[in-house]
Coordinates of C-alpha atoms and ligand atoms in Angstrom, one line a residue:
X287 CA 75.8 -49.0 -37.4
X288 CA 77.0 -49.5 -34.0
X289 CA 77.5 -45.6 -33.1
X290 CA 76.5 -42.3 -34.4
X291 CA 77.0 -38.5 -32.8
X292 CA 73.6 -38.8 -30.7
X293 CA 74.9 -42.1 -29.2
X294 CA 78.8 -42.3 -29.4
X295 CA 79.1 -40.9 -25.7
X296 CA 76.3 -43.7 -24.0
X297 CA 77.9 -46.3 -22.1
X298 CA 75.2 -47.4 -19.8
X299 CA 71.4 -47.9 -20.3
X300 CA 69.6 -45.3 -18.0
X301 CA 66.9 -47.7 -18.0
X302 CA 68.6 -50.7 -16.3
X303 CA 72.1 -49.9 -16.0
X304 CA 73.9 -52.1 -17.8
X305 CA 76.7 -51.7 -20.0
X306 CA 75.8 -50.4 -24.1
X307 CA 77.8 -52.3 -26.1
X308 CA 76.0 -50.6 -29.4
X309 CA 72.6 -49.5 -30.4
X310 CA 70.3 -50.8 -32.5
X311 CA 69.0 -47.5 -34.9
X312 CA 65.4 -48.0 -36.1
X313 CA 63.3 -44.7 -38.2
X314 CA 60.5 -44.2 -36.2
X315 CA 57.5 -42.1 -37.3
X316 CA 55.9 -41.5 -33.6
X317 CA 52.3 -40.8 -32.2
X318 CA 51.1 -38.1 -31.8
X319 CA 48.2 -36.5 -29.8
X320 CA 46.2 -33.9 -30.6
X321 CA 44.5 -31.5 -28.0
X322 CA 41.4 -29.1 -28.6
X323 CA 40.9 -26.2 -27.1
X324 CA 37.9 -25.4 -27.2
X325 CA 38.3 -21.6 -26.0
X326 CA 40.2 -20.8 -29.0
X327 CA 39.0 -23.3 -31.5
X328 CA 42.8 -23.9 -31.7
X329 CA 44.2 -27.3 -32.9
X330 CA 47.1 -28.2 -31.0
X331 CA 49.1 -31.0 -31.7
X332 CA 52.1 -32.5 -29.3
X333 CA 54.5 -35.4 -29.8
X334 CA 54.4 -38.3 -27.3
X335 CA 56.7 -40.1 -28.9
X336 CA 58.6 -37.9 -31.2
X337 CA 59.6 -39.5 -34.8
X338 CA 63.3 -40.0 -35.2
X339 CA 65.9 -42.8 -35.3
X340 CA 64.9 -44.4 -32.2
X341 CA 67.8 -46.1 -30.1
X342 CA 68.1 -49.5 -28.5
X343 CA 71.1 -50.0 -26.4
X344 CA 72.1 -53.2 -27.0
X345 CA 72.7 -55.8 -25.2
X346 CA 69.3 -54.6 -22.9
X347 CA 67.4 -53.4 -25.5
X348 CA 65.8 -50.6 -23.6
X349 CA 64.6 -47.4 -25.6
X350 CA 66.8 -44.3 -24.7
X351 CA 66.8 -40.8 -25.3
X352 CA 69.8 -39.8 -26.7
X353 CA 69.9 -35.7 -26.4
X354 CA 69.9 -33.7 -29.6
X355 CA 73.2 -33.2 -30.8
X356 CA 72.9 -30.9 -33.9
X357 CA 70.1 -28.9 -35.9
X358 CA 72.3 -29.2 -39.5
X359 CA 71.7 -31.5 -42.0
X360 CA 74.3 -33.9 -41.9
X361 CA 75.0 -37.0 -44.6
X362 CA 76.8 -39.8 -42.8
X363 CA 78.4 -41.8 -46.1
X364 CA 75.9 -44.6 -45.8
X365 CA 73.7 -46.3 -48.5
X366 CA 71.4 -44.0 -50.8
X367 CA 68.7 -45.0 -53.1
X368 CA 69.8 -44.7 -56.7
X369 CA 68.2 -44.2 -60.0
X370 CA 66.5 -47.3 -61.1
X371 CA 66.0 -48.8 -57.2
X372 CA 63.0 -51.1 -57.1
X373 CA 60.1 -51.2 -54.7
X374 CA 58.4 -54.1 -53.9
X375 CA 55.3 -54.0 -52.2
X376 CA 54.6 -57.3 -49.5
X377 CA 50.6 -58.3 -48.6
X378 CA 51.2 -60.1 -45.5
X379 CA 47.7 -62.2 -44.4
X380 CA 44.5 -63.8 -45.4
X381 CA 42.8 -60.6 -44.9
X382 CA 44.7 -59.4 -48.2
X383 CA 43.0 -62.8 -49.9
X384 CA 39.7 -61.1 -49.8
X385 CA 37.9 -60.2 -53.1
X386 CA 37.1 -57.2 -50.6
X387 CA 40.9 -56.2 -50.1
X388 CA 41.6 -56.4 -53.7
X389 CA 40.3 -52.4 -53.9
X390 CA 43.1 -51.3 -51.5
X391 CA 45.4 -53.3 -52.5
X392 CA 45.1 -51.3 -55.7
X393 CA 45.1 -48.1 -54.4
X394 CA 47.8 -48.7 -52.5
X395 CA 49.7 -50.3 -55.5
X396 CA 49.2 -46.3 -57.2
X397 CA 49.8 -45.2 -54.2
X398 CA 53.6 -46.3 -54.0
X399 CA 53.7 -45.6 -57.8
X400 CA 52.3 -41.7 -57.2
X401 CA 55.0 -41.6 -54.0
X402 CA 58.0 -42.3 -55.7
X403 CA 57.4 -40.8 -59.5
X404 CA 56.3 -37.5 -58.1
X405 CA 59.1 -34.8 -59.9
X406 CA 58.7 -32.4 -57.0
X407 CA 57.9 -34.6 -53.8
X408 CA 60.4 -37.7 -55.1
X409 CA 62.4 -36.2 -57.6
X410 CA 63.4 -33.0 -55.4
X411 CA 65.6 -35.5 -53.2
X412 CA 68.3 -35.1 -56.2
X413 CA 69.3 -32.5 -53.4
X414 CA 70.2 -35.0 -51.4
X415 CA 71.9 -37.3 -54.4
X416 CA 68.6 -39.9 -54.6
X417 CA 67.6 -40.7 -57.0
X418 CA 64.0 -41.7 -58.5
X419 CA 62.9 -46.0 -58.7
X420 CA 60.3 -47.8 -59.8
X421 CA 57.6 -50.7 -58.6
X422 CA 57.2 -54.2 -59.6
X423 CA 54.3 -55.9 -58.9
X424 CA 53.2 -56.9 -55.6
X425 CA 53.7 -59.7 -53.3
X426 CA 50.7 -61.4 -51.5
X427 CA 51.2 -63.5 -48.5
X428 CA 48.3 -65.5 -47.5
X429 CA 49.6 -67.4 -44.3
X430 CA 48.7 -65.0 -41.1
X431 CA 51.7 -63.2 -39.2
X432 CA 50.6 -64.1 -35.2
X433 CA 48.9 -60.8 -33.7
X434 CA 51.7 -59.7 -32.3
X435 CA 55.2 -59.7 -34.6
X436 CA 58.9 -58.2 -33.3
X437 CA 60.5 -56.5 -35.8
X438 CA 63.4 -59.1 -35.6
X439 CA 60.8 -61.8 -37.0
X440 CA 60.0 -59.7 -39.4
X441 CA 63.7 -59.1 -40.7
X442 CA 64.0 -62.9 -40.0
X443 CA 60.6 -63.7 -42.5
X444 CA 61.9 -61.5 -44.7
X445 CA 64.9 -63.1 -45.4
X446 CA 63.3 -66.1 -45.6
X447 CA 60.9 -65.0 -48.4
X448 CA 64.1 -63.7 -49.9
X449 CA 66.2 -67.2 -50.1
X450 CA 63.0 -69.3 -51.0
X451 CA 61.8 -66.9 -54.0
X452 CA 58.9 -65.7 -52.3
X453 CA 59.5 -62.0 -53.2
X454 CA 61.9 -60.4 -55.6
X455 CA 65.6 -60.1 -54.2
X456 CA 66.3 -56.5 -54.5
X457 CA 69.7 -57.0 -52.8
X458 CA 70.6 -53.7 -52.0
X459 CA 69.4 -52.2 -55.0
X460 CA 65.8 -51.7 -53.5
X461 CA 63.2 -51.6 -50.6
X462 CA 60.2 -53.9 -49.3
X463 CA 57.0 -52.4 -48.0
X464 CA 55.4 -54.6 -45.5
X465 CA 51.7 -54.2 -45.5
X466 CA 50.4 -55.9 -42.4
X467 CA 46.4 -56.8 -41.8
X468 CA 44.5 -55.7 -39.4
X469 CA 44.5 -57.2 -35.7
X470 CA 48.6 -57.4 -36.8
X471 CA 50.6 -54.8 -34.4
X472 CA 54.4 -54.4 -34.7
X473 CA 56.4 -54.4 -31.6
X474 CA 60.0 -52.9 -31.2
X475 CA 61.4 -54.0 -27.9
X476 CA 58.7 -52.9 -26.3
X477 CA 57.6 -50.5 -28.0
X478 CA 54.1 -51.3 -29.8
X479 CA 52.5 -49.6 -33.3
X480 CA 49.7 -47.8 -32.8
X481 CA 50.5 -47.3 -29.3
X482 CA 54.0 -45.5 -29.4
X483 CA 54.3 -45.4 -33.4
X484 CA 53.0 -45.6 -36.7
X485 CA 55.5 -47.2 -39.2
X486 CA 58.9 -47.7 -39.2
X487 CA 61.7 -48.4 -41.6
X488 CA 64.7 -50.5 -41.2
X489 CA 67.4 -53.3 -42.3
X490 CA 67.7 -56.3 -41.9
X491 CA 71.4 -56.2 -41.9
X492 CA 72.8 -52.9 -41.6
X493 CA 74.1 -51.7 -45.2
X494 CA 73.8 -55.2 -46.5
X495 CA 69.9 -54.8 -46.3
X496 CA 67.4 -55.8 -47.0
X497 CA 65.6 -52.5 -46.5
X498 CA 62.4 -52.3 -45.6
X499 CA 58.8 -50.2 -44.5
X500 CA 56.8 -51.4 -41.8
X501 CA 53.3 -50.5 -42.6
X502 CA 51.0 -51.7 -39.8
X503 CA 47.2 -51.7 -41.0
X504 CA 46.2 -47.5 -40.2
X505 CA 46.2 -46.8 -37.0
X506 CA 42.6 -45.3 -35.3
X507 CA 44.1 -42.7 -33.2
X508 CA 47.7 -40.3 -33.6
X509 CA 49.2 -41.3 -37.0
X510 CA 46.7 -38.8 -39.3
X511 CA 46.4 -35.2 -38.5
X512 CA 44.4 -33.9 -41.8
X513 CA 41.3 -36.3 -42.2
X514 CA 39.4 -39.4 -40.7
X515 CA 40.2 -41.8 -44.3
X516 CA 42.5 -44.8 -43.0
X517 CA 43.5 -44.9 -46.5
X518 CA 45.3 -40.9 -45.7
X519 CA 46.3 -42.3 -42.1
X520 CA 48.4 -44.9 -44.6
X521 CA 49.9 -42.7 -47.1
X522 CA 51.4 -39.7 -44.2
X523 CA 53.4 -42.6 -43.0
X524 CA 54.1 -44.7 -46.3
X525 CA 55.1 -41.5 -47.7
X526 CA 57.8 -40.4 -44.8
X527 CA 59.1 -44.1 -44.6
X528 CA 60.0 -44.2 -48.3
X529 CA 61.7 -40.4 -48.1
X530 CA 63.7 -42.0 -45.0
X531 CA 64.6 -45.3 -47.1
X532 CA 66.1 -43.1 -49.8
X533 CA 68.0 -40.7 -48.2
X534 CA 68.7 -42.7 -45.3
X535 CA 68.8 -46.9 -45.8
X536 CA 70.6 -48.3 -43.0
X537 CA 68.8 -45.9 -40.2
X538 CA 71.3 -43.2 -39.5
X539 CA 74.0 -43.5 -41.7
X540 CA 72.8 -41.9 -44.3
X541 CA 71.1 -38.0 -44.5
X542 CA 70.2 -36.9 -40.8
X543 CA 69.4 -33.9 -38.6
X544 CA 70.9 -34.5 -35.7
X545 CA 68.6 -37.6 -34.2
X546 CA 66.2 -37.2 -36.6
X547 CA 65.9 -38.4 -40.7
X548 CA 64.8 -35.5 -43.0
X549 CA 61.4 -36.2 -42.6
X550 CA 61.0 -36.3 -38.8
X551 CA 62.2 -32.8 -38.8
X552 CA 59.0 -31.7 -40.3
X553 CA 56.7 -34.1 -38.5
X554 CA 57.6 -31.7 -35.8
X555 CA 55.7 -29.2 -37.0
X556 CA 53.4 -31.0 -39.7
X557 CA 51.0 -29.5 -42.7
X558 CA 49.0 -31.5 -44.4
X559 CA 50.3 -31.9 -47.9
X560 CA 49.7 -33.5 -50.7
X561 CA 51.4 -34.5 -53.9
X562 CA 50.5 -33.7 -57.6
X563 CA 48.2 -36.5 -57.5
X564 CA 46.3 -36.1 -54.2
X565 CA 47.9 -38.4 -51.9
X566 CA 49.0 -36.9 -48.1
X567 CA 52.0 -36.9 -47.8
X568 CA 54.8 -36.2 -44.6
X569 CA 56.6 -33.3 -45.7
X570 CA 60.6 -34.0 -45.8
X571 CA 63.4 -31.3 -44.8
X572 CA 64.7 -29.3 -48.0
X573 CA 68.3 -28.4 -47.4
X574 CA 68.5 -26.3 -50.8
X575 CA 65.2 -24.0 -49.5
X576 CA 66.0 -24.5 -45.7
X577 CA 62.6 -25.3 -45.3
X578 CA 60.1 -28.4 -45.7
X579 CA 58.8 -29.1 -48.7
X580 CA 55.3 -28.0 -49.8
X581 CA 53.0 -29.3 -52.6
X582 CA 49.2 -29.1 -52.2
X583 CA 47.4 -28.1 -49.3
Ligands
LIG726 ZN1 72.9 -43.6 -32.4
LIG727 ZN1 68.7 -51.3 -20.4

């Protein structure tokens, strides 16, 4: 999507002036920071970088700050995930070679099962006309990504796992997750995960796909506001990217609120929830209750 209502009027990058031919629309799930006080024993937490569909004006490629443009829930007539849709979960590194990996790897794999077979957390999006997929088996990758990968080499790998039988080709019937090792950080333009975000999800080529999660290896700091277990750092975003796959594949086309996916909304102002079967979870934005959904405290 070259346009939606948050960008439609942006002609110029504010950043560097030049002209904005489109934007590039990525899902973000943002850093956050979280402040003691120690007066009032109060946790407070604040956005740096507040989760939404982040916008690159392209051809610069500078970050801008669109201004909120609406506070309804809004679907856009792009792609939606279907009954029947098909994860595919992508173990990108030697690290994931490891007999020692092999235990996360497997909690992970129920991890993404738990995520999207959950009736109320999964199957309440039938609000939203999603509907509920499944998972095939996994994908490992044992050559090393460099240290540093753009999102636009990761699209680019992608594909190329795609054409050479590598992975499964889900076409647009589907979604990759892209587990990356550790000492692996993301970058979007210049934006970097773990310093302005957690994970991501995008396409490679806009409805066409492939759709996928970018699931850097769990940040230390700002992406887990309910415990210290990197393995709950993983799911709050994991779960959040696949609710924003769903309802929204090709990043704002699809379910939105305003600049923000359904999700995002309630990162504003997260609870730690969890599903039936334990896993946190990012709450997502229930149009039907007008109110985020809850499961487990
Ligand atoms: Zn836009
Ligand atoms: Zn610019």
């Amino acid at each position: 999507m070259d346009r939606c209502d948050s960008c439609r009027n942006i002609f110029k990058c504010p950043i560097c002036g030049t002209s904005s031919d489109s934007f590039r629309h990525v899902g973000v799930r943002g850093t956050k920071s979280r402040f003691r006080i120690p007066v009032v024993d109060y946790n407070l937490t604040y956005d740096k970088q507040p989760s939404g569909i982040w916008h690159y004006s392209q051809p610069c490629n500078h970050r801008v700050h669109p201004a909120t443009t609406s506070s309804i829930v809004k679907y856009n007539g792009g792609p939606l995930w279907q009954d029947g849709y098909t994860w595919q979960n992508i173990y990108w590194g030697s690290y994931y070679t490891k007999p020692s990996s092999s235990q996360w790897m497997k909690r992970l794999e129920l991890v993404v099962a738990h995520l999207e077979s959950d009736t109320s957390y999964s199957g309440g999006l039938s609000t939203y006309n999603v509907g509920t997929g499944k998972l095939i088996g996994p994908v490992m990758i044992p050559q090393d990504p460099p240290s540093q990968i753009s999102n636009d080499q990761i699209a680019k790998t992608l594909i190329g796992w795609i054409s050479s039988g590598t992975v499964a080709d889900l076409r647009t019937a589907g979604a990759y997750n892209i587990f990356l090792p550790p000492g692996t950080t993301a970058s979007i333009s210049g934006d970097v995960s773990c310093n302005s975000f957690c994970d991501y999800h995008d396409t490679a080529n806009g409805p066409n796909g492939p759709f996928y999660t970018v699931e850097p290896y769990p940040c230390a700091q700002g992406c887990n506001q309910c415990t210290q277990d990197p393995l709950d750092t993983l799911t709050q975003g994991l779960s959040e990217e696949m609710v924003e796959v769903k309802t929204d594949m090709d990043p704002g086309t699809g379910w939105v609120i305003g600049n923000e996916e359904i999700c995002d909304y309630c990162d504003a102002n997260f609870v730690c929830n969890r599903i039936a079967t334990g896993e946190y979870v990012n709450s997502w934005y229930d149009k039907s209750k007008n109110a985020c959904w809850i499961g487990r405290k």
